[in-house]
Each structure stands twice: as structure tokens, then as C-alpha cells.
XYZ file of C-alpha atoms in Angstrom:
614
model
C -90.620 -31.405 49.590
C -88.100 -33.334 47.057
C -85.258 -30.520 47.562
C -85.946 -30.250 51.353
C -85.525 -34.339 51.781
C -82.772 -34.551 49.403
C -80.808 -31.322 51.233
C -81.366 -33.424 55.022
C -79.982 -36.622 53.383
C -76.873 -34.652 52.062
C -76.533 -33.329 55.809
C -76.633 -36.717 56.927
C -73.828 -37.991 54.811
C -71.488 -35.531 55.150
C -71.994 -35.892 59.421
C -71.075 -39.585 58.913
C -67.652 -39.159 57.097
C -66.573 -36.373 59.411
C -67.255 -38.326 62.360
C -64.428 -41.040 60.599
C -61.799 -38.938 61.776
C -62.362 -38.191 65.105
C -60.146 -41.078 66.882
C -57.283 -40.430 64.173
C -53.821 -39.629 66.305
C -51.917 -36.402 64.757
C -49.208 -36.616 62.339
C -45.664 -36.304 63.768
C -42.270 -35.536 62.483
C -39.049 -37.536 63.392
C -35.791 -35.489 63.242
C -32.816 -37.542 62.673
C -29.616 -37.847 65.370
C -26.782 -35.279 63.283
C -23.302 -35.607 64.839
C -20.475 -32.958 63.173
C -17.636 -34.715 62.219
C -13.991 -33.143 60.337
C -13.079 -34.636 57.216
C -9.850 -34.221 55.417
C -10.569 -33.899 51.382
C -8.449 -33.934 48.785
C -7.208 -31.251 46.613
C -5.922 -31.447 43.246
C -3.014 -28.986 42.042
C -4.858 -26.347 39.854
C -3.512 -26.181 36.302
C -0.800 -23.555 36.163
C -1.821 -22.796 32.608
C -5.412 -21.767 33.442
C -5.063 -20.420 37.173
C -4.472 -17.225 37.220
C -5.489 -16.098 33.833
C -9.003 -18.149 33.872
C -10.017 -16.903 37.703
C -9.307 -13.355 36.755
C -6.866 -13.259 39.545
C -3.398 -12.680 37.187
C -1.934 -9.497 38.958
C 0.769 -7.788 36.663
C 4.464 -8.487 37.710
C 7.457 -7.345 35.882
C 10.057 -9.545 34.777
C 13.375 -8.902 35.240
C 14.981 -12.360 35.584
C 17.078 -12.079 32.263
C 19.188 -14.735 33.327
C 16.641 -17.371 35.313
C 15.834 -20.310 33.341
C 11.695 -21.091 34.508
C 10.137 -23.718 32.643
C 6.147 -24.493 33.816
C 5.098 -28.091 34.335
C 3.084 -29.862 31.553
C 4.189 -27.896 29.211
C 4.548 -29.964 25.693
C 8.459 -29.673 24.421
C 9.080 -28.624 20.912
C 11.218 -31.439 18.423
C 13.302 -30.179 16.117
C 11.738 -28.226 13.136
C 8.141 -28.857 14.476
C 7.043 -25.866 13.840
C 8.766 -25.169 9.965
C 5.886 -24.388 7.691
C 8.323 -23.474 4.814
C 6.371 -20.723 3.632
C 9.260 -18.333 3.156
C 10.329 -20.127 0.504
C 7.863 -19.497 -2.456
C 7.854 -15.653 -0.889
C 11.639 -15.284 -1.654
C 11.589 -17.186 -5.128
C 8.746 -15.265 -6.130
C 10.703 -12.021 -5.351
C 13.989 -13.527 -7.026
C 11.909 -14.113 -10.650
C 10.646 -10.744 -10.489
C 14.120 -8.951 -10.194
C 13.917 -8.391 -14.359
C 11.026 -5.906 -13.627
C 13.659 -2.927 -12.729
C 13.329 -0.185 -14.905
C 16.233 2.751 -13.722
C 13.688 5.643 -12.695
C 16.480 7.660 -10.818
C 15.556 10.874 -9.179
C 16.694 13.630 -6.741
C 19.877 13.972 -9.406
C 19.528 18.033 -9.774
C 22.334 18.941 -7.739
C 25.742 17.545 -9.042
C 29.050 18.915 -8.834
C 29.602 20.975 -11.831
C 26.409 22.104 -13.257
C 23.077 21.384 -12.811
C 21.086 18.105 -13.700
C 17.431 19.431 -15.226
C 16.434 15.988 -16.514
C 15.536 14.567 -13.099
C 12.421 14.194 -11.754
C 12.358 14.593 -8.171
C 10.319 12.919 -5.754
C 8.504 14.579 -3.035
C 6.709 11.449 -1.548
C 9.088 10.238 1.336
C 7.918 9.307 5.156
C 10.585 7.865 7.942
C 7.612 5.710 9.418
C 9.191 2.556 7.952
C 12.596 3.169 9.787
C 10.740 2.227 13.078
C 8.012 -0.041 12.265
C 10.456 -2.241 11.534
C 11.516 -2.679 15.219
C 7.559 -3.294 15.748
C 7.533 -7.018 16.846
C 10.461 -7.327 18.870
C 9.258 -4.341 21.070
C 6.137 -5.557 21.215
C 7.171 -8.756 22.543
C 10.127 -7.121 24.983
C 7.248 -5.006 26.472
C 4.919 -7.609 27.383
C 7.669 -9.280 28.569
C 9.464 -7.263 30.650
C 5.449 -6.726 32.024
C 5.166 -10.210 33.063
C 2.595 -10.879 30.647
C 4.230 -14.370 30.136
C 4.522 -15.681 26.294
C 5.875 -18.790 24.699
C 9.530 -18.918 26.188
C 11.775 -17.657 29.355
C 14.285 -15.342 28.809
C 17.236 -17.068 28.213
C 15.540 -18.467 25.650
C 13.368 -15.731 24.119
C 16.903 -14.264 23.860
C 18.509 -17.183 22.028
C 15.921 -18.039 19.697
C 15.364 -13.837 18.948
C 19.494 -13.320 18.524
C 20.075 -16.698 16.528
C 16.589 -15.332 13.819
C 18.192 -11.788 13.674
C 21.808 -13.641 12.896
C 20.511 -16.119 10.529
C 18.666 -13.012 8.617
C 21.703 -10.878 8.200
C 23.668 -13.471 7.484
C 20.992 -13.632 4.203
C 20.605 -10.375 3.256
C 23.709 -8.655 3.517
C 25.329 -11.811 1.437
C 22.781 -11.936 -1.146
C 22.939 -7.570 -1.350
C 26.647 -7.351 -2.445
C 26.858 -10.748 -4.381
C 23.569 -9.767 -6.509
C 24.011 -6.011 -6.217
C 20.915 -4.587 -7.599
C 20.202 -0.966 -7.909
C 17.799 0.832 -6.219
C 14.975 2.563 -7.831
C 15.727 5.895 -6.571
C 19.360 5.207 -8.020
C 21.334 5.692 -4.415
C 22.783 2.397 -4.090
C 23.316 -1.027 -5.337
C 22.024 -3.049 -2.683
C 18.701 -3.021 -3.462
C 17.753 -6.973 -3.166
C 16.211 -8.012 -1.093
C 14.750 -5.549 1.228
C 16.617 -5.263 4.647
C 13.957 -3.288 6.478
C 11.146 -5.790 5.160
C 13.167 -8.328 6.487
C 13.776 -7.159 9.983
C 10.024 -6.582 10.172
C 9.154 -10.236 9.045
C 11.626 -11.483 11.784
C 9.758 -9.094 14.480
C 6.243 -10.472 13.526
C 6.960 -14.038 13.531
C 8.793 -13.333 16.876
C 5.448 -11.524 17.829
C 3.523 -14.590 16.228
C 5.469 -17.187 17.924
C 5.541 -15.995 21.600
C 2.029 -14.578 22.000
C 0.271 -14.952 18.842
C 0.226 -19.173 19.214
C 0.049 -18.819 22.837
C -2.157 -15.924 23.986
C -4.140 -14.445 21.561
C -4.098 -15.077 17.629
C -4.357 -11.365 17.120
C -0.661 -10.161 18.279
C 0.082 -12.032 14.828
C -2.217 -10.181 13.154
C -0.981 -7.308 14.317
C 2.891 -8.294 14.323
C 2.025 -9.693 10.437
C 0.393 -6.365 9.447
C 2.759 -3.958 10.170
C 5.382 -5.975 8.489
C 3.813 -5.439 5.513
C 3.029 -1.855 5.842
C 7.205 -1.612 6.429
C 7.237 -3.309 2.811
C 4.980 -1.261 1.093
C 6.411 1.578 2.828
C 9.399 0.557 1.404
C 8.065 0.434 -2.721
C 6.170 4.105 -2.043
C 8.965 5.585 -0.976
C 11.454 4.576 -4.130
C 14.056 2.767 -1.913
C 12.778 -1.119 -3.131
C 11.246 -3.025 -6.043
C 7.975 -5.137 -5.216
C 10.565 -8.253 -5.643
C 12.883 -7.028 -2.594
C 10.190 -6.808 -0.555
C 8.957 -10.101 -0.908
C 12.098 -11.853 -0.886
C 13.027 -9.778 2.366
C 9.586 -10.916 4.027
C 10.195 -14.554 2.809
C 13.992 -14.191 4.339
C 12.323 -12.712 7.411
C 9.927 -15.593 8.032
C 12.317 -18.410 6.918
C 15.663 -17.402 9.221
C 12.979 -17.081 12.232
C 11.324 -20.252 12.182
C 14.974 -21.694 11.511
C 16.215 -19.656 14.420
C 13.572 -21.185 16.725
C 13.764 -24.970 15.221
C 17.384 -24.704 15.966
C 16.701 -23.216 19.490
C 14.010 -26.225 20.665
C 16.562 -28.640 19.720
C 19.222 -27.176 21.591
C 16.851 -26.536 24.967
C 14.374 -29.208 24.371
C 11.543 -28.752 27.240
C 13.769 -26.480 29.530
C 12.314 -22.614 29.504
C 8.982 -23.526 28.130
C 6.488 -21.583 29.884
C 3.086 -22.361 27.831
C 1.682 -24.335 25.350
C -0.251 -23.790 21.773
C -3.502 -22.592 21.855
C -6.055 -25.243 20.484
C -9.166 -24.457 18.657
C -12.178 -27.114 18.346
C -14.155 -25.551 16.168
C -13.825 -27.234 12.671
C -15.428 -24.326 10.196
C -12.973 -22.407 7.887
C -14.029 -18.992 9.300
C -10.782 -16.471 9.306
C -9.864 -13.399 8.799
C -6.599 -12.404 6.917
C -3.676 -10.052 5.657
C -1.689 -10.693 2.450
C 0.728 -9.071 0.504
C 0.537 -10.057 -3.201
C 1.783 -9.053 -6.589
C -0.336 -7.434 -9.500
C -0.530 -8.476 -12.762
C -2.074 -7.494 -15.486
C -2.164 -3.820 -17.311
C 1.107 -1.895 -17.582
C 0.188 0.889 -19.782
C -2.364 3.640 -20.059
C -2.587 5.418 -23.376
C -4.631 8.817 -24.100
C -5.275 9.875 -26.976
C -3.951 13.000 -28.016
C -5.263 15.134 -31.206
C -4.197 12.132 -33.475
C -1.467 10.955 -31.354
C -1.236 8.196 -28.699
C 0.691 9.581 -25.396
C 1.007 7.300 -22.457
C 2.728 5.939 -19.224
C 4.611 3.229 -18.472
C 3.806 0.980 -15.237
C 5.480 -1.638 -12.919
C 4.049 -4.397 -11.312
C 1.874 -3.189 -8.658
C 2.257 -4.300 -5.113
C -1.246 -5.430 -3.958
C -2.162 -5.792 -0.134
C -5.198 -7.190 1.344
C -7.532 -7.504 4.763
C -10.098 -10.467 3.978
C -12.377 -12.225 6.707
C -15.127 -14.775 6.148
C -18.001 -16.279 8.553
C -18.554 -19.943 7.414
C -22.137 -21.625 7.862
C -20.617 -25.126 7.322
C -17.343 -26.020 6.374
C -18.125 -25.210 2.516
C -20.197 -21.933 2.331
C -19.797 -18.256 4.059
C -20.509 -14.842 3.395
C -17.439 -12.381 3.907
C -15.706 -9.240 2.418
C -12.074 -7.791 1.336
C -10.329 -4.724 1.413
C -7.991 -4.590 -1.303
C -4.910 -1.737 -1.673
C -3.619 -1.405 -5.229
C -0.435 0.538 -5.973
C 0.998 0.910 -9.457
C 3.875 2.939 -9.397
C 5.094 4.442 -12.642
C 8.063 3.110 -14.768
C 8.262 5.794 -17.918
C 6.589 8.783 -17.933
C 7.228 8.702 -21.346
C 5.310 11.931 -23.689
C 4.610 13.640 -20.640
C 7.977 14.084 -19.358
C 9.692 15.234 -22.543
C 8.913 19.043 -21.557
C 9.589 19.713 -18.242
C 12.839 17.860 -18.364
C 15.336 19.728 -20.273
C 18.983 19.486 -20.151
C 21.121 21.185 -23.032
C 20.186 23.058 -26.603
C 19.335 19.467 -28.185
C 17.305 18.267 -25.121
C 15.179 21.198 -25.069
C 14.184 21.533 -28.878
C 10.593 20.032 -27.710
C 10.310 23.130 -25.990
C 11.451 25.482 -29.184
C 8.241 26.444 -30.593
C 6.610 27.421 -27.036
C 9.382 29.196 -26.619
C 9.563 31.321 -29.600
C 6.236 32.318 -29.406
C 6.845 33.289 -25.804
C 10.372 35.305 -26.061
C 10.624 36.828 -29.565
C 13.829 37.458 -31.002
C 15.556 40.075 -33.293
C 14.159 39.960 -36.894
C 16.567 41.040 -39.543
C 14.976 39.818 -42.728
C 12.178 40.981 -44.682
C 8.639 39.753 -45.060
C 9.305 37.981 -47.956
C 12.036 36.308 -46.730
C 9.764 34.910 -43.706
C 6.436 34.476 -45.438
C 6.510 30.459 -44.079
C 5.563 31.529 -40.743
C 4.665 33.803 -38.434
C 6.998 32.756 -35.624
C 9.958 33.175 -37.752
C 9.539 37.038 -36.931
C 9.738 36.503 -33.536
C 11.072 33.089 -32.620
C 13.829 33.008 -29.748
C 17.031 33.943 -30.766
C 18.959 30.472 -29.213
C 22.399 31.538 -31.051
C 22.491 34.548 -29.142
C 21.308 33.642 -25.795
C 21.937 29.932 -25.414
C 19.232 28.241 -23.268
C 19.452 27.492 -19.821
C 22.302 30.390 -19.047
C 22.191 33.336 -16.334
C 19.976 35.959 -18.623
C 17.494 33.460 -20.278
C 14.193 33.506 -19.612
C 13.723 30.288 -17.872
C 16.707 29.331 -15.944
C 15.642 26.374 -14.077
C 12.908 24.028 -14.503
C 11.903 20.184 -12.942
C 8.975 18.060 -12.113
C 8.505 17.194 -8.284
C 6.754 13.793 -7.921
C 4.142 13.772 -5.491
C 2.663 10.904 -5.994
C 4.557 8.332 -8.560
C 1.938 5.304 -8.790
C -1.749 5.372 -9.482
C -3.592 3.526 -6.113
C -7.003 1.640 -6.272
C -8.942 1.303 -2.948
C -11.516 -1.372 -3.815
C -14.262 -2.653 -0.867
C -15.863 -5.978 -1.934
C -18.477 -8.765 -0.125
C -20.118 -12.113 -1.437
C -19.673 -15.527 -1.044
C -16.999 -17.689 -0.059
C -16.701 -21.669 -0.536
C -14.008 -23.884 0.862
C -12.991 -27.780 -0.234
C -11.621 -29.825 2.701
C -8.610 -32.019 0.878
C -8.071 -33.306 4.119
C -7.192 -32.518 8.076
C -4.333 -29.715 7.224
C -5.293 -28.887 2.940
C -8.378 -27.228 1.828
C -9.228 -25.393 -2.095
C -11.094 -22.151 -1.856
C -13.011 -20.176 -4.162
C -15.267 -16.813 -4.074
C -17.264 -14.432 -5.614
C -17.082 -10.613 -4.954
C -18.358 -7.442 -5.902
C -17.856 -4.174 -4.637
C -16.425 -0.711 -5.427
C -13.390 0.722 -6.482
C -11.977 4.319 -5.939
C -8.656 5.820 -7.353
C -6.280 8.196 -5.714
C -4.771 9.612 -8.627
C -0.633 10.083 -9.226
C 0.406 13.906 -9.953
C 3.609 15.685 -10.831
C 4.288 19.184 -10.031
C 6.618 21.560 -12.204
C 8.611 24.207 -11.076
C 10.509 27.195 -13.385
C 11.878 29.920 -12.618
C 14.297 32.956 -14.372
C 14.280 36.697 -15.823
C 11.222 38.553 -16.898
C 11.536 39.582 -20.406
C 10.383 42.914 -22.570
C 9.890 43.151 -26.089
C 9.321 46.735 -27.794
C 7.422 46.354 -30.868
C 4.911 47.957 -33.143
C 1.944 46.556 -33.755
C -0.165 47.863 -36.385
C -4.410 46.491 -37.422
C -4.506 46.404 -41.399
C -8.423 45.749 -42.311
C -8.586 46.854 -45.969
C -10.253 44.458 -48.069
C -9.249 41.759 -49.090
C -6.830 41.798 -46.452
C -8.899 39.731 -43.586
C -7.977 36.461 -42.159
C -9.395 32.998 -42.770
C -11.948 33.851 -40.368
C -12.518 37.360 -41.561
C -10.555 39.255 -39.525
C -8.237 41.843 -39.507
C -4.891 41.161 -39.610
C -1.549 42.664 -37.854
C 2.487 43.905 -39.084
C 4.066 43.634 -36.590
C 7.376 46.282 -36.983
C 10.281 47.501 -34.895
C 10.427 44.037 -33.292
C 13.234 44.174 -30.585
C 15.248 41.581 -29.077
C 13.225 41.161 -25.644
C 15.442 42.345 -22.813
C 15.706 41.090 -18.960
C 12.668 44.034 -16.899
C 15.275 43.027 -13.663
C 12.572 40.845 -12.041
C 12.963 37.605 -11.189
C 9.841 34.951 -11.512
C 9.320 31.898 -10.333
C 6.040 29.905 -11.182
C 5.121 25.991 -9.312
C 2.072 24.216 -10.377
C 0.518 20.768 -10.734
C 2.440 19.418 -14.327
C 0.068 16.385 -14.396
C -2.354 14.390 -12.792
C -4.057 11.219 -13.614
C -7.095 9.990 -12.177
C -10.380 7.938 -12.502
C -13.547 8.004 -11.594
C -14.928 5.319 -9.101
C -16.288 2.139 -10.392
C -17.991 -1.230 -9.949
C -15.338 -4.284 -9.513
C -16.250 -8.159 -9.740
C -13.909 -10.130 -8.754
C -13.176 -14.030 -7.969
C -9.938 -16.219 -7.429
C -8.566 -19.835 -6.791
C -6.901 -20.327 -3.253
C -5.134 -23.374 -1.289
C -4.679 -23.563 2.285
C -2.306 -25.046 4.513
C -4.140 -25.395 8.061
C -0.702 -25.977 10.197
C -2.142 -24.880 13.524
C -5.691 -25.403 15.033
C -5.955 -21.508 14.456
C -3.462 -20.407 12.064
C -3.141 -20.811 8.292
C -0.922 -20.002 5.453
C -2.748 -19.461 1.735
C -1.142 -19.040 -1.573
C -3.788 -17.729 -3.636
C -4.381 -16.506 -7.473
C -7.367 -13.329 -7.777
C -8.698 -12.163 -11.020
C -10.440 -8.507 -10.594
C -12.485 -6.859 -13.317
C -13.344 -3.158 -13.615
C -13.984 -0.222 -16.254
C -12.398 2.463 -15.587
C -13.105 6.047 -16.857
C -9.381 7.965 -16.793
C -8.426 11.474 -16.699
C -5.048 13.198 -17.174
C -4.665 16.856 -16.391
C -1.396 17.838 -18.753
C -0.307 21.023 -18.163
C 3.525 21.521 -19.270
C 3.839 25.476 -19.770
C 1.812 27.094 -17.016
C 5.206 29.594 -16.344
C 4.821 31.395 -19.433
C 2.733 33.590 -18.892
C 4.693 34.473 -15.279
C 7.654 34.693 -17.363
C 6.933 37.863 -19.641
C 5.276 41.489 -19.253
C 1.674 42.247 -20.359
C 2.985 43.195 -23.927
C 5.296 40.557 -24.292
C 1.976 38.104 -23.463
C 0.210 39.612 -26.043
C 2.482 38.961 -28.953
C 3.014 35.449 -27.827
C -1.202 34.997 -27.966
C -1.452 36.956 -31.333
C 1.420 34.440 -32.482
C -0.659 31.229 -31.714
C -3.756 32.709 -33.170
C -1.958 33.856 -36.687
C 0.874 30.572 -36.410
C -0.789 27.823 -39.252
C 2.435 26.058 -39.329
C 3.652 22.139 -38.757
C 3.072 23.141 -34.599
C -0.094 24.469 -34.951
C -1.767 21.658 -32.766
C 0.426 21.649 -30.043
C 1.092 25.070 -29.692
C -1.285 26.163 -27.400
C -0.042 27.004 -23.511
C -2.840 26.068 -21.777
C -3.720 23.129 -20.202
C -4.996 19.776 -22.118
C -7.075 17.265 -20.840
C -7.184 13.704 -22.531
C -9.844 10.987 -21.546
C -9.854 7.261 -22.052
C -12.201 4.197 -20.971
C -10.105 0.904 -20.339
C -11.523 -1.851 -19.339
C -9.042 -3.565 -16.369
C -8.284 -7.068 -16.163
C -6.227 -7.512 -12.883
C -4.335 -10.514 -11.387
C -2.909 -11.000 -8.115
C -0.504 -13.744 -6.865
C -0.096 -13.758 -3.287
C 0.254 -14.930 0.181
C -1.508 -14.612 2.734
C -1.420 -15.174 6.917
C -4.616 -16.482 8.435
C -6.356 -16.502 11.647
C -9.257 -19.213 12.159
C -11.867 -18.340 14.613
């Protein structure tokens, strides 16, 4: 009865609030009087800078207005020598105190009028890329020119300013090469210093860096830098310069353009401007890098060799670099390097003395091989010859001079493949930076990584007359008649004067290599950075590298013998080194010797280097 009563009484109520809206009028919706009306608005001019490119709407248009002078509106003119950053200067000075390290290492001598040169070595290492990379930049910029890809300057100007750099550089070069007149390594000519195909390069790239690299996109100077200094390495490998000409060519190269175009803004002042700098915001040091440097540090490499030290001689190794950091904050990052370092040799020294003969005295190192390889006539007795074996049947020099049409070697050289010993190293770790200010900052870093050697190797060539000997060769093992080692020993008899078979032989082979294993490399270094654009640096910087390294060299200096004789003729030459106990015993052996050492390398590197900040 409780549920029934209370169920009406909800009935009830809910009857009486319905029946509130009954006499409510409906909602309705007022729609407001439009009238359409034409209104005139006003439009800005759009930015010539940003219009095309930023819409995506630039459509390619060559440019063949050589001689129209353009110049786009707000475009910030250029005072005089606003854009000098000097760095040429401690890039040719540096190359100028390093012009004492020229040792003469001439080569590709053989062939002279009048006889034949056999103390050369010749080099076989030689490529013709550097002839054209030096021409990089300029086409580079002509080409997006000339594609309406618009840079930096008009041309009338891009002409001036390119014509007055390439004046102002040979202006340099060619009256610092015949005032200084420095040989060349390869011994050709004496206009070695500085480097004229370094410096054309250096000219291109800042061209390059100037007209697109500033305005377009930072990487045209990377690219315009970088091949320059593949022309000047180029330019070292292939014997024509010294690391010094090189770097006083780049820092010729670099100076005489920025003086070309400081010269050129104050002559045209705002007229055939076409765009302005590129401005970055962002304030952390994060770049990336090429740099061209010079090694220091270990100049010899000594084996040792049954007793005796032999060893090479090295120059001052040209060092280039790739580097690129990611900064957190402007004082820590994380980043890596890529680090090419060639050493090329300055004296072969022990190695060479073989190989390299020229007359009867120059070839004496070569005697004893020799007489054990091309016996000669014996005319005394036994007792009269009981000092050595070879005295039987050394080579008769007297009687055939060395070196002349019959002899049994006739010709002989070393070809240089590869004259310098070239470390690939790959290294990450940390990075740190010191803000000294808006444009100066001091860097530092810590690296480890890997190092891997591509080892430097001589070839030797020989060629002449197969010889004969006739001989008579008999075992005597009575007792009491045995070796040292308790064998039987051999009289030799009827010992002839070897004669020429008719056939020629020839015999090329590697003469030596030198190589090391891979290793572990630590390195670290002390930089300072001049920030003269939003998004370009320059960086002279000091590296110290540390690595063991494990070498090898391969010596093999008479490889021909055996080419150069018959069977039986062999055979008396291996029966001499087995009986000879003379003053040559050690080093009489034909075959090839391997010597080992462990240094431990301490390398440093002065350097510049070009920067891009991102």
C-alpha cells in the first residue's frame, strides 16, 4: 500500500510540472539584414628575396645578360674590406717557415743523353685529376649562373671581382716562383713555391663560397673548400709540391680573392647586388668542417736488422680532416673526425743502396750476391783460396765490367708505387666549446677511434743475359771430412767462366713494402675560433694523436737471381751460401727478409680549418 501511494504521488508531480509549459510560445531565430559590398585592400610588395624561392614557384631561366647591370632592392651594400677575415695570412707564413723541410728526392732521371742513370728511383704514382679540379669553383659558379640560379653578384660584377682575384693571385705566385726559385721534389723545375694549382683552386672555392656558399646554401663552400684541398694534396702525392707550397698557395688563393672582392664592393658599392648573407639564429657551436693541416711529430722508422739498425727517412706529413659536432648547449656535444695522414718518404736510406747501382764503385754492395750468383774463372789453387769459398767462384768484374752489354744484369731500378706511408684514422667523443665572446670561442675534445695503414711499396725491375757455368762437382764424405753440421762436403773442379745461354731475362717484383697493422688512436687538441659569419667559421687548431703501431717491412732486394742463371748455375750459387762462413755470411742470403718493430706514435697537427655552423 506504501509503494502504490508513493508511485500515484510521483504521477501527480510530474503531471503538474509538465502542465508549466503548455502556454510557452516557441523559440525563434532572427537572421540578420547582409548587404555585399566591394572593398579595395591593400597589398604589400612581396619580398623579392623570399618570393619565388620560398613559394616553390622559382622556374629555371638562363642568364645570358653578360653585360646588364641588375641590382635587387633591399639588398645590404658591401663597405670596403667588410668581408676580409685575413685568414690567408697565417696559411702562407706557415708554408714560408716550412720551405727548409726540402730534401732533393729526384726521380724519373734513367734516361739521359749519354748513358743511362741506374741510381734513380722512379715513381709510378701520378694522376692528372688535379689539372682540372683546379678549375672546380669557377665552373661551378659559371654553371649555376649561366642557369639562372642567381648568387651573390650580377655579371658585370661576378666578372670583375672573379678577373681582379685571378690577377691579384698571379700577380703572387708567379713573382714569388722565380724570385724564391725552389726546386721541385720530383727535380723538374725550380718553381716549386708556392703551389700554382693549389692556388687557383683556393681562388675557385672562395669564389664558390662567396657567391652561393654565404648566399644560398653553406654547403657549395663545403664543397668549393674541399676540393681545393684535394687539388693540394693531389699536388704532394704526386711529387710536383712540398706540404709548404701547398699551403702558401691555398693561403695566396684565399687572400688575393677576398682582396679581389673588397676592392670590387668599393668600386660598385650597392650597384649589381642581387642578394644578401644568409643569417643563422641559432646560437649553439654545432658545425661540421674540412681542414688541411701539417703533421708533426715522428720522422723516422728504424727496423732492426740481425744486429743492425736500417731505416727510412720521412717528411712532414700533410694531414687533412672532415670533423662535425652536434652541440647540446653552447659548451658540450658529441661528434666524430675523419682524419687522412700522408707521410711521404725523404731517404730511403739502407733499403735503397741495392737496387740503385750506377758504376763499379756504386755497385760493390751488390759484390758478394753477385759472386755467389755468376762465378768466375778460378786460376789459383786451394791453398791459395782457403779464406773463402766464394773466392773460387766470385764474379770476375776485371773481365766483364758491370753494367755492360754481356753482363748478367744489365739494367736494374726501383719503381715507386707508393712513396709515403698513409694512416686512415675514424674517431668520436666529446667536444666542449668556450664562448670568449660574440665572434671568439676556445675548443677542446676528446677522441678515440681506429686507425688503419695503407702501406708504401717499391717495386724493382732487372733485366740482362742468362748465364752458364760448367763445373764439376764432386761429394767427399770420408771421415773426418764432414762439415760443422756433419755433412759431407763438395770440390768443386773445372770451374768455367759462366758464359751468356743467348736468353734474355727480365724479372719485376715488389722491392719493399712497409706496413702496419690497425690500431686503437686517442686523441685530443686545443682549438680557437673566429665566428665571422652567422654560419661560417675559420679555426686554427693544434691536435695531439696517440697510437702503437705494430710495423712490417717486406725487403726483398735480389728476387732476379734466380731468373738470371740456369738450373746448374742456381745450384752452385745455393751450395756457395750454405758452405760461405765469411765477413757476409749474414747478409748473404737471396731471399726475402722481413724486419718487425713496435713504435709507439706521438702525432701533432697544426692546422686550419673552414667551418659551417648549423
Amino acid at each position: 500500500m506504501k509503494q502504490l501511494l508513493l508511485l500515484i504521488a510521483l504521477v501527480l508531480t510530474c503531471q503538474a510540472k509538465a502542465d508549466n509549459y503548455w502556454d510557452m510560445d516557441p523559440l525563434t531565430l532572427e537572421v540578420p539584414e547582409m548587404k555585399a559590398e566591394l572593398t579595395a585592400l591593400e597589398v604589400k610588395p612581396l619580398d623579392y628575396n623570399i618570393s619565388s624561392d620560398a613559394l616553390g614557384e622559382h622556374k629555371w631561366k638562363p642568364d645570358f645578360d653578360f653585360f646588364k647591370t641588375k641590382t635587387n632592392p633591399d639588398v645590404k651594400a658591401y663597405k670596403f674590406m667588410d668581408d676580409m677575415t685575413f685568414v690567408g695570412i697565417p696559411l702562407f707564413v706557415a708554408g714560408w717557415a716550412l720551405k727548409g723541410d726540402k730534401a732533393m728526392f729526384r726521380v724519373n732521371q734513367k734516361a739521359e743523353s749519354g748513358g743511362k742513370k741506374n741510381t734513380q728511383l722512379l715513381t709510378d704514382f701520378k694522376t692528372g685529376i688535379d689539372d682540372y679540379t683546379q678549375f672546380f669553383g669557377p665552373a661551378m659558379v659559371v654553371g649555376l649562373k649561366l642557369g639562372g640560379y642567381e648568387g651573390r653578384s650580377d655579371w658585370p660584377r661576378l666578372l670583375a671581382s672573379a678577373g681582379m682575384s685571378y690577377a691579384i693571385m698571379a700577380g703572387f705566385v708567379n713573382g714569388i716562383k722565380y724570385t724564391a726559385k725552389e726546386m721541385r721534389p720530383d727535380g723538374s723545375t725550380a718553381n716549386s713555391w708556392p703551389s700554382g694549382h693549389t692556388a687557383t683552386s683556393f681562388v675557385g672555392a672562395t669564389l664558390l663560397h662567396k657567391e652561393y656558399g654565404l648566399t644560398r646554401s653553406p654547403w657549395w663552400s663545403v664543397a668549393g673548400y674541399g676540393v681545393a684541398t684535394a687539388t693540394g694534396v693531389m699536388r704532394v702525392l704526386n711529387n710536383r709540391h712540398w706540404i709548404s707550397d701547398v699551403m702558401s698557395g691555398a693561403g695566396i688563393g684565399i687572400m688575393s680573392t677576398e682582396l679581389g672582392y673588397a676592392l670590387c664592393d668599393l668600386m660598385f658599392k650597392q650597384k649589381g647586388l642581387l642578394r644578401n648573407d644568409l643569417i643563422l639564429e641559432k646560437e649553439t657551436p654545432s658545425f661540421f668542417s674540412i681542414s688541411m693541416g701539417l703533421g708533426l711529430g715522428h720522422k723516422d722508422l728504424e727496423f732492426d736488422a740481425g744486429g743492425e739498425a736500417v731505416n727510412l727517412q720521412f717528411r712532414a706529413a700533410t694531414v687533412v680532416d672532415a670533423e662535425g659536432a652536434y652541440f647540446f648547449n653552447k659548451y658540450v656535444g658529441v661528434g666524430g673526425r675523419l682524419r687522412i695522414r700522408a707521410q711521404s718518404v725523404k731517404d730511403f736510406g739502407d733499403f735503397a743502396n741495392y737496387v740503385a747501382v750506377e758504376d763499379y764503385y756504386a755497385w760493390q754492395g751488390l759484390q758478394p750476391h753477385y759472386e755467389a750468383a755468376y762465378p768466375g774463372d778460378y786460376r789459383g789453387t786451394s791453398a791459395e783460396n782457403e779464406r773463402t769459398f766464394l773466392n773460387k767462384v766470385g764474379y770476375r768484374t776485371e773481365s766483364e765490367s758491370a753494367w755492360n752489354d754481356n753482363a748478367p744484369v744489365t739494367d736494374s731500378y726501383g719503381i715507386v708505387k707508393s712513396d709515403h706511408i698513409t694512416e686512415f684514422t675514424g674517431s668520436v667523443g666529446v667536444y666542449f666549446n668556450l664562448p670568449l665572446g660574440t665572434q671568439f670561442s676556445l675548443g677542446t675534445k676528446a677522441l678515440i677511434g681506429r686507425s688503419i695503414t695503407q702501406e708504401l711499396d717499391i717495386d724493382g725491375h732487372a733485366e740482362g743475359n742468362k748465364k752458364d757455368i760448367n763445373y764439376t762437382l764432386m761429394l767427399d764424405n770420408r771421415a773426418g771430412h764432414q762439415d760443422a753440421f756433419g755433412e759431407p762436403t763438395y770440390l768443386l773442379n773445372d770451374l768455367q767462366y759462366p758464359n751468356n745461354t743467348g736468353e734474355k731475362w727480365t724479372d719485376d717484383w715488389e722491392y719493399l713494402t712497409v706496413g702496419a697493422k690497425s690500431s686503437t688512436s686517442f686523441g685530443t687538441g686545443l682549438s680557437l675560433t673566429y665566428r665571422y659569419k652567422s654560419n661560417f667559421s675559420w679555426r686554427i687548431y693544434c691536435d695531439y694523436d696517440y697510437t702503437r703501431k705494430d710495423f712490417t717491412a717486406t725487403y726483398d732486394p735480389f728476387h732476379f737471381v734466380q731468373k738470371s742463371m740456369t738450373s746448374g748455375a742456381g745450384y752452385l750459387m745455393d751450395l756457395a751460401q750454405m758452405t760461405y762462413t765469411g765477413e757476409y755470411a749474414d747478409g748473404l742470403g737471396v731471399e726475402a727478409r722481413e724486419y718487425k718493430t713496435r713504435k709507439y706514435m706521438n702525432y701533432f697537427t697544426l692546422g686550419l680549418s673552414f667551418l659551417v655552423n648549423f
